[in-house]
């Protein structure tokens, strides 16, 4: 069974630009969650999508948004990039919503904002 | 707001000895998670603990949950070099928001 895939793996953007990251969950998984990992703030929850609906959202500004498609693939978008958005962005999929089940993490997208 | 605190943040282990990582959380949560992250890699799920008194074991790792004390422990038995990694605990609040601890960096030396 293929694991969680994320594209692109590495990305360099300039301040003020926007970026879209993609996550394909494990086949059959309907929940996708996104996390940001930085040395300073650690791992922070961005949002969770289940059946194309955002179920939960962390404490991030509105510049961070996401969506989920009918095939469970998810994208997250960051507009008006800031230097502080440089991070490893991880997505995780699980069978159902609510975090009662194991989450399987993708390899991450390393975003660098210059 | 749910807060999750891990300690210690750094743990130097000697091979063959036993150690414990502690994870405290601030509000009611009946779900506790443990993950492992190797340098430069993604997270690997170790355990999902869903009820008070839950205990799960995999190899040299054993995790337990005490919801009354709002405490989970990850016990490492007879540490080996392969267990060197950063270990994170996480919990969900009643609204379903997920919060990670800061992580415990484990280094196992001979």
PDB file of C-alpha atoms in Angstrom:
ATOM      1  CA  UNK A   1       0.000   0.000   0.000  1.00  0.00           C
ATOM      2  CA  UNK A   2       1.458   3.339  -1.009  1.00  0.00           C
ATOM      3  CA  UNK A   3       2.143   5.761   1.820  1.00  0.00           C
ATOM      4  CA  UNK A   4       1.284   9.427   2.139  1.00  0.00           C
ATOM      5  CA  UNK A   5       2.892  11.481  -0.572  1.00  0.00           C
ATOM      6  CA  UNK A   6       3.611  15.178  -0.545  1.00  0.00           C
ATOM      7  CA  UNK A   7       4.649  17.399  -3.391  1.00  0.00           C
ATOM      8  CA  UNK A   8       6.845  19.215  -3.880  1.00  0.00           C
ATOM      9  CA  UNK A   9       9.456  18.010  -1.409  1.00  0.00           C
ATOM     10  CA  UNK A  10      11.423  21.246  -1.470  1.00  0.00           C
ATOM     11  CA  UNK A  11      10.385  24.747  -2.346  1.00  0.00           C
ATOM     12  CA  UNK A  12      12.038  28.155  -2.289  1.00  0.00           C
ATOM     13  CA  UNK A  13       9.828  31.222  -2.452  1.00  0.00           C
ATOM     14  CA  UNK A  14      10.215  34.943  -1.993  1.00  0.00           C
ATOM     15  CA  UNK A  15       8.466  37.036   0.629  1.00  0.00           C
ATOM     16  CA  UNK A  16       5.064  38.162  -0.553  1.00  0.00           C
ATOM     17  CA  UNK A  17       4.528  35.241  -2.923  1.00  0.00           C
ATOM     18  CA  UNK A  18       2.014  32.494  -2.382  1.00  0.00           C
ATOM     19  CA  UNK A  19       2.524  28.755  -2.369  1.00  0.00           C
ATOM     20  CA  UNK A  20       0.392  25.641  -2.707  1.00  0.00           C
ATOM     21  CA  UNK A  21       1.417  22.317  -1.227  1.00  0.00           C
ATOM     22  CA  UNK A  22      -0.194  19.015  -2.066  1.00  0.00           C
ATOM     23  CA  UNK A  23      -0.836  15.879  -0.051  1.00  0.00           C
ATOM     24  CA  UNK A  24      -2.156  12.537  -1.270  1.00  0.00           C
ATOM     25  CA  UNK A  25      -3.341  10.314   1.580  1.00  0.00           C
ATOM     26  CA  UNK A  26      -3.126   6.568   1.837  1.00  0.00           C
ATOM     27  CA  UNK A  27      -5.789   4.942  -0.300  1.00  0.00           C
ATOM     28  CA  UNK A  28      -9.023   4.657   1.681  1.00  0.00           C
ATOM     29  CA  UNK A  29      -8.060   7.288   4.237  1.00  0.00           C
ATOM     30  CA  UNK A  30     -10.493  10.169   4.379  1.00  0.00           C
ATOM     31  CA  UNK A  31      -8.910  12.435   6.949  1.00  0.00           C
ATOM     32  CA  UNK A  32      -5.956  14.670   6.168  1.00  0.00           C
ATOM     33  CA  UNK A  33      -4.249  16.907   8.711  1.00  0.00           C
ATOM     34  CA  UNK A  34      -1.558  19.483   8.163  1.00  0.00           C
ATOM     35  CA  UNK A  35       1.234  20.501  10.546  1.00  0.00           C
ATOM     36  CA  UNK A  36       4.009  23.044  10.535  1.00  0.00           C
ATOM     37  CA  UNK A  37       7.365  22.188  12.110  1.00  0.00           C
ATOM     38  CA  UNK A  38       9.943  24.847  12.923  1.00  0.00           C
ATOM     39  CA  UNK A  39      12.916  24.795  15.295  1.00  0.00           C
ATOM     40  CA  UNK A  40      11.443  27.648  17.311  1.00  0.00           C
ATOM     41  CA  UNK A  41       7.769  26.705  17.562  1.00  0.00           C
ATOM     42  CA  UNK A  42       8.041  22.945  17.229  1.00  0.00           C
ATOM     43  CA  UNK A  43       5.176  21.008  15.716  1.00  0.00           C
ATOM     44  CA  UNK A  44       1.957  22.952  15.324  1.00  0.00           C
ATOM     45  CA  UNK A  45      -1.404  21.795  14.075  1.00  0.00           C
ATOM     46  CA  UNK A  46      -2.708  23.732  11.100  1.00  0.00           C
ATOM     47  CA  UNK A  47      -6.005  22.080  10.167  1.00  0.00           C
ATOM     48  CA  UNK A  48      -7.800  18.832   9.563  1.00  0.00           C
ATOM     49  CA  UNK A  49     -10.030  17.920   6.647  1.00  0.00           C
ATOM     50  CA  UNK A  50     -12.469  15.078   6.449  1.00  0.00           C
ATOM     51  CA  UNK A  51     -14.788  14.379   3.545  1.00  0.00           C
ATOM     52  CA  UNK A  52     -13.943  17.726   1.949  1.00  0.00           C
ATOM     53  CA  UNK A  53     -14.857  19.654   5.109  1.00  0.00           C
ATOM     54  CA  UNK A  54     -12.512  21.427   7.466  1.00  0.00           C
ATOM     55  CA  UNK A  55     -13.115  19.826  10.843  1.00  0.00           C
ATOM     56  CA  UNK A  56     -10.594  21.650  12.980  1.00  0.00           C
ATOM     57  CA  UNK A  57      -8.236  24.554  12.688  1.00  0.00           C
ATOM     58  CA  UNK A  58      -5.181  25.543  14.683  1.00  0.00           C
ATOM     59  CA  UNK A  59      -4.137  29.029  15.644  1.00  0.00           C
ATOM     60  CA  UNK A  60      -2.756  30.260  12.358  1.00  0.00           C
ATOM     61  CA  UNK A  61      -3.628  33.461  10.479  1.00  0.00           C
ATOM     62  CA  UNK A  62      -6.026  33.446   7.573  1.00  0.00           C
ATOM     63  CA  UNK A  63      -3.090  33.438   5.147  1.00  0.00           C
ATOM     64  CA  UNK A  64      -3.022  29.690   5.745  1.00  0.00           C
ATOM     65  CA  UNK A  65      -5.849  27.865   4.069  1.00  0.00           C
ATOM     66  CA  UNK A  66      -6.574  24.437   2.765  1.00  0.00           C
ATOM     67  CA  UNK A  67      -9.022  22.282   0.962  1.00  0.00           C
ATOM     68  CA  UNK A  68      -9.758  18.664   0.325  1.00  0.00           C
ATOM     69  CA  UNK A  69     -11.000  17.112  -2.867  1.00  0.00           C
ATOM     70  CA  UNK A  70     -13.475  14.306  -3.388  1.00  0.00           C
ATOM     71  CA  UNK A  71     -10.633  11.809  -3.801  1.00  0.00           C
ATOM     72  CA  UNK A  72      -9.338  12.890  -0.335  1.00  0.00           C
ATOM     73  CA  UNK A  73      -6.274  14.605  -1.754  1.00  0.00           C
ATOM     74  CA  UNK A  74      -5.610  17.852   0.042  1.00  0.00           C
ATOM     75  CA  UNK A  75      -3.873  21.104  -0.687  1.00  0.00           C
ATOM     76  CA  UNK A  76      -2.765  23.840   1.600  1.00  0.00           C
ATOM     77  CA  UNK A  77      -2.103  27.360   0.471  1.00  0.00           C
ATOM     78  CA  UNK A  78      -0.099  30.098   2.124  1.00  0.00           C
ATOM     79  CA  UNK A  79      -0.540  33.583   0.736  1.00  0.00           C
ATOM     80  CA  UNK A  80       1.671  36.601   1.209  1.00  0.00           C
ATOM     81  CA  UNK A  81       4.590  34.539   2.451  1.00  0.00           C
ATOM     82  CA  UNK A  82       6.663  35.787   5.361  1.00  0.00           C
ATOM     83  CA  UNK A  83      10.156  34.761   6.392  1.00  0.00           C
ATOM     84  CA  UNK A  84       8.661  33.065   9.440  1.00  0.00           C
ATOM     85  CA  UNK A  85       6.705  30.699   7.217  1.00  0.00           C
ATOM     86  CA  UNK A  86       9.920  28.836   6.428  1.00  0.00           C
ATOM     87  CA  UNK A  87       9.278  25.404   7.855  1.00  0.00           C
ATOM     88  CA  UNK A  88       8.742  21.747   7.225  1.00  0.00           C
ATOM     89  CA  UNK A  89       5.079  21.202   6.373  1.00  0.00           C
ATOM     90  CA  UNK A  90       3.824  17.739   7.177  1.00  0.00           C
ATOM     91  CA  UNK A  91       0.565  16.173   6.245  1.00  0.00           C
ATOM     92  CA  UNK A  92      -0.879  13.085   7.834  1.00  0.00           C
ATOM     93  CA  UNK A  93      -3.734  10.848   6.848  1.00  0.00           C
ATOM     94  CA  UNK A  94      -5.944   8.595   8.883  1.00  0.00           C
ATOM     95  CA  UNK A  95      -8.901   6.379   8.242  1.00  0.00           C
ATOM     96  CA  UNK A  96     -11.462   8.581   9.928  1.00  0.00           C
ATOM     97  CA  UNK A  97     -11.674  11.946  11.610  1.00  0.00           C
ATOM     98  CA  UNK A  98     -11.209  12.730  15.266  1.00  0.00           C
ATOM     99  CA  UNK A  99      -7.681  11.464  15.730  1.00  0.00           C
ATOM    100  CA  UNK A 100      -8.877   8.200  17.240  1.00  0.00           C
ATOM    101  CA  UNK A 101      -6.855   6.298  14.754  1.00  0.00           C
ATOM    102  CA  UNK A 102      -3.224   6.271  13.864  1.00  0.00           C
ATOM    103  CA  UNK A 103      -2.003   9.075  11.704  1.00  0.00           C
ATOM    104  CA  UNK A 104       0.421   8.262   8.924  1.00  0.00           C
ATOM    105  CA  UNK A 105       2.738  11.084   8.041  1.00  0.00           C
ATOM    106  CA  UNK A 106       4.105  12.034   4.666  1.00  0.00           C
ATOM    107  CA  UNK A 107       7.757  12.948   4.096  1.00  0.00           C
ATOM    108  CA  UNK A 108       7.002  16.664   4.307  1.00  0.00           C
ATOM    109  CA  UNK A 109       7.583  19.704   2.140  1.00  0.00           C
ATOM    110  CA  UNK A 110      10.498  21.884   3.137  1.00  0.00           C
ATOM    111  CA  UNK A 111       9.556  25.494   2.393  1.00  0.00           C
ATOM    112  CA  UNK A 112      12.187  28.205   2.459  1.00  0.00           C
ATOM    113  CA  UNK A 113      11.085  31.821   2.206  1.00  0.00           C
ATOM    114  CA  UNK A 114      13.771  34.341   1.266  1.00  0.00           C
TER     115      UNK A 114
ATOM    116  CA  UNK B   1      -6.297  25.957  25.724  1.00  0.00           C
ATOM    117  CA  UNK B   2      -4.666  22.571  25.743  1.00  0.00           C
ATOM    118  CA  UNK B   3      -1.004  22.590  26.701  1.00  0.00           C
ATOM    119  CA  UNK B   4       1.211  19.550  26.410  1.00  0.00           C
ATOM    120  CA  UNK B   5       4.483  19.430  28.285  1.00  0.00           C
ATOM    121  CA  UNK B   6       7.174  16.839  27.854  1.00  0.00           C
ATOM    122  CA  UNK B   7      10.139  16.226  30.048  1.00  0.00           C
ATOM    123  CA  UNK B   8      12.935  15.894  29.832  1.00  0.00           C
ATOM    124  CA  UNK B   9      13.597  17.727  26.586  1.00  0.00           C
ATOM    125  CA  UNK B  10      16.914  15.961  26.210  1.00  0.00           C
ATOM    126  CA  UNK B  11      17.812  12.508  27.434  1.00  0.00           C
ATOM    127  CA  UNK B  12      21.221  10.921  27.188  1.00  0.00           C
ATOM    128  CA  UNK B  13      20.818   7.192  27.643  1.00  0.00           C
ATOM    129  CA  UNK B  14      23.326   4.478  28.271  1.00  0.00           C
ATOM    130  CA  UNK B  15      22.793   1.283  26.367  1.00  0.00           C
ATOM    131  CA  UNK B  16      21.129  -1.375  28.442  1.00  0.00           C
ATOM    132  CA  UNK B  17      19.536   0.971  30.963  1.00  0.00           C
ATOM    133  CA  UNK B  18      15.875   1.919  31.439  1.00  0.00           C
ATOM    134  CA  UNK B  19      14.439   5.400  31.070  1.00  0.00           C
ATOM    135  CA  UNK B  20      11.086   7.204  31.107  1.00  0.00           C
ATOM    136  CA  UNK B  21       9.764  10.198  29.204  1.00  0.00           C
ATOM    137  CA  UNK B  22       6.864  12.071  30.746  1.00  0.00           C
ATOM    138  CA  UNK B  23       4.029  13.860  29.005  1.00  0.00           C
ATOM    139  CA  UNK B  24       1.653  16.078  30.967  1.00  0.00           C
ATOM    140  CA  UNK B  25      -1.361  17.780  29.449  1.00  0.00           C
ATOM    141  CA  UNK B  26      -3.419  20.587  30.856  1.00  0.00           C
ATOM    142  CA  UNK B  27      -7.070  19.895  30.087  1.00  0.00           C
ATOM    143  CA  UNK B  28      -9.293  16.908  29.728  1.00  0.00           C
ATOM    144  CA  UNK B  29      -8.147  14.706  26.928  1.00  0.00           C
ATOM    145  CA  UNK B  30      -8.779  11.023  26.563  1.00  0.00           C
ATOM    146  CA  UNK B  31      -6.529  10.556  23.587  1.00  0.00           C
ATOM    147  CA  UNK B  32      -2.779  10.565  23.783  1.00  0.00           C
ATOM    148  CA  UNK B  33      -0.324   9.868  21.008  1.00  0.00           C
ATOM    149  CA  UNK B  34       3.363   9.095  20.801  1.00  0.00           C
ATOM    150  CA  UNK B  35       5.497   9.654  17.727  1.00  0.00           C
ATOM    151  CA  UNK B  36       9.107   9.172  16.788  1.00  0.00           C
ATOM    152  CA  UNK B  37      11.095  11.395  14.442  1.00  0.00           C
ATOM    153  CA  UNK B  38      14.544  10.586  13.107  1.00  0.00           C
ATOM    154  CA  UNK B  39      16.743  13.506  12.014  1.00  0.00           C
ATOM    155  CA  UNK B  40      15.632  14.918   8.693  1.00  0.00           C
ATOM    156  CA  UNK B  41      12.718  12.499   8.518  1.00  0.00           C
ATOM    157  CA  UNK B  42       8.999  12.614   9.022  1.00  0.00           C
ATOM    158  CA  UNK B  43       7.044  11.376  12.016  1.00  0.00           C
ATOM    159  CA  UNK B  44       6.285   7.759  12.708  1.00  0.00           C
ATOM    160  CA  UNK B  45       3.296   6.872  14.850  1.00  0.00           C
ATOM    161  CA  UNK B  46       4.252   4.719  17.833  1.00  0.00           C
ATOM    162  CA  UNK B  47       1.172   4.501  20.020  1.00  0.00           C
ATOM    163  CA  UNK B  48      -2.393   5.779  20.246  1.00  0.00           C
ATOM    164  CA  UNK B  49      -3.783   5.609  23.795  1.00  0.00           C
ATOM    165  CA  UNK B  50      -7.531   6.041  23.946  1.00  0.00           C
ATOM    166  CA  UNK B  51      -8.604   5.368  27.516  1.00  0.00           C
ATOM    167  CA  UNK B  52      -7.566   5.711  31.110  1.00  0.00           C
ATOM    168  CA  UNK B  53      -5.204   2.953  32.121  1.00  0.00           C
ATOM    169  CA  UNK B  54      -4.328   2.098  28.537  1.00  0.00           C
ATOM    170  CA  UNK B  55      -0.950   0.445  28.171  1.00  0.00           C
ATOM    171  CA  UNK B  56       0.672  -0.438  24.874  1.00  0.00           C
ATOM    172  CA  UNK B  57       4.004  -2.075  24.191  1.00  0.00           C
ATOM    173  CA  UNK B  58       6.097  -2.486  21.105  1.00  0.00           C
ATOM    174  CA  UNK B  59       9.551  -3.942  21.478  1.00  0.00           C
ATOM    175  CA  UNK B  60      11.514  -1.935  24.045  1.00  0.00           C
ATOM    176  CA  UNK B  61       8.913   0.827  24.199  1.00  0.00           C
ATOM    177  CA  UNK B  62       5.895   0.875  26.477  1.00  0.00           C
ATOM    178  CA  UNK B  63       3.394   3.716  26.765  1.00  0.00           C
ATOM    179  CA  UNK B  64       0.733   4.237  29.378  1.00  0.00           C
ATOM    180  CA  UNK B  65      -2.003   6.765  30.042  1.00  0.00           C
ATOM    181  CA  UNK B  66      -3.438   8.069  33.328  1.00  0.00           C
ATOM    182  CA  UNK B  67      -6.221  10.483  32.423  1.00  0.00           C
ATOM    183  CA  UNK B  68      -6.893  11.404  36.048  1.00  0.00           C
ATOM    184  CA  UNK B  69      -3.318  12.584  36.511  1.00  0.00           C
ATOM    185  CA  UNK B  70      -3.283  13.907  32.927  1.00  0.00           C
ATOM    186  CA  UNK B  71      -0.047  12.039  32.430  1.00  0.00           C
ATOM    187  CA  UNK B  72       1.345   9.664  29.879  1.00  0.00           C
ATOM    188  CA  UNK B  73       4.697   7.947  30.110  1.00  0.00           C
ATOM    189  CA  UNK B  74       6.904   6.363  27.498  1.00  0.00           C
ATOM    190  CA  UNK B  75       9.145   3.791  29.096  1.00  0.00           C
ATOM    191  CA  UNK B  76      12.253   2.572  27.324  1.00  0.00           C
ATOM    192  CA  UNK B  77      13.646  -0.746  28.434  1.00  0.00           C
ATOM    193  CA  UNK B  78      17.317  -1.660  27.929  1.00  0.00           C
ATOM    194  CA  UNK B  79      18.056   1.217  25.562  1.00  0.00           C
ATOM    195  CA  UNK B  80      19.829   0.461  22.301  1.00  0.00           C
ATOM    196  CA  UNK B  81      21.430   2.811  19.779  1.00  0.00           C
ATOM    197  CA  UNK B  82      18.574   2.361  17.291  1.00  0.00           C
ATOM    198  CA  UNK B  83      16.250   4.159  19.694  1.00  0.00           C
ATOM    199  CA  UNK B  84      18.138   7.449  19.247  1.00  0.00           C
ATOM    200  CA  UNK B  85      15.530   9.875  17.882  1.00  0.00           C
ATOM    201  CA  UNK B  86      13.187  12.638  18.984  1.00  0.00           C
ATOM    202  CA  UNK B  87       9.998  11.459  20.642  1.00  0.00           C
ATOM    203  CA  UNK B  88       6.856  13.575  20.638  1.00  0.00           C
ATOM    204  CA  UNK B  89       3.665  13.151  22.550  1.00  0.00           C
ATOM    205  CA  UNK B  90       0.436  14.775  21.434  1.00  0.00           C
ATOM    206  CA  UNK B  91      -3.115  15.163  22.658  1.00  0.00           C
ATOM    207  CA  UNK B  92      -6.452  16.439  21.417  1.00  0.00           C
ATOM    208  CA  UNK B  93      -8.701  18.806  23.318  1.00  0.00           C
ATOM    209  CA  UNK B  94     -12.470  18.520  23.539  1.00  0.00           C
ATOM    210  CA  UNK B  95     -12.804  20.545  20.336  1.00  0.00           C
ATOM    211  CA  UNK B  96     -10.633  18.110  18.458  1.00  0.00           C
ATOM    212  CA  UNK B  97      -7.633  20.396  18.127  1.00  0.00           C
ATOM    213  CA  UNK B  98      -4.337  18.594  18.203  1.00  0.00           C
ATOM    214  CA  UNK B  99      -1.377  19.771  20.289  1.00  0.00           C
ATOM    215  CA  UNK B 100       2.147  18.348  20.306  1.00  0.00           C
ATOM    216  CA  UNK B 101       4.656  18.440  23.113  1.00  0.00           C
ATOM    217  CA  UNK B 102       8.042  20.043  22.460  1.00  0.00           C
ATOM    218  CA  UNK B 103       9.711  16.702  21.911  1.00  0.00           C
ATOM    219  CA  UNK B 104      12.359  14.749  23.795  1.00  0.00           C
ATOM    220  CA  UNK B 105      15.646  14.284  21.999  1.00  0.00           C
ATOM    221  CA  UNK B 106      17.063  10.896  22.917  1.00  0.00           C
ATOM    222  CA  UNK B 107      20.692   9.977  22.365  1.00  0.00           C
ATOM    223  CA  UNK B 108      21.777   6.462  23.232  1.00  0.00           C
ATOM    224  CA  UNK B 109      25.470   5.884  23.777  1.00  0.00           C
ATOM    225  CA  UNK B 110      27.448   2.711  24.509  1.00  0.00           C
TER     226      UNK B 110
END
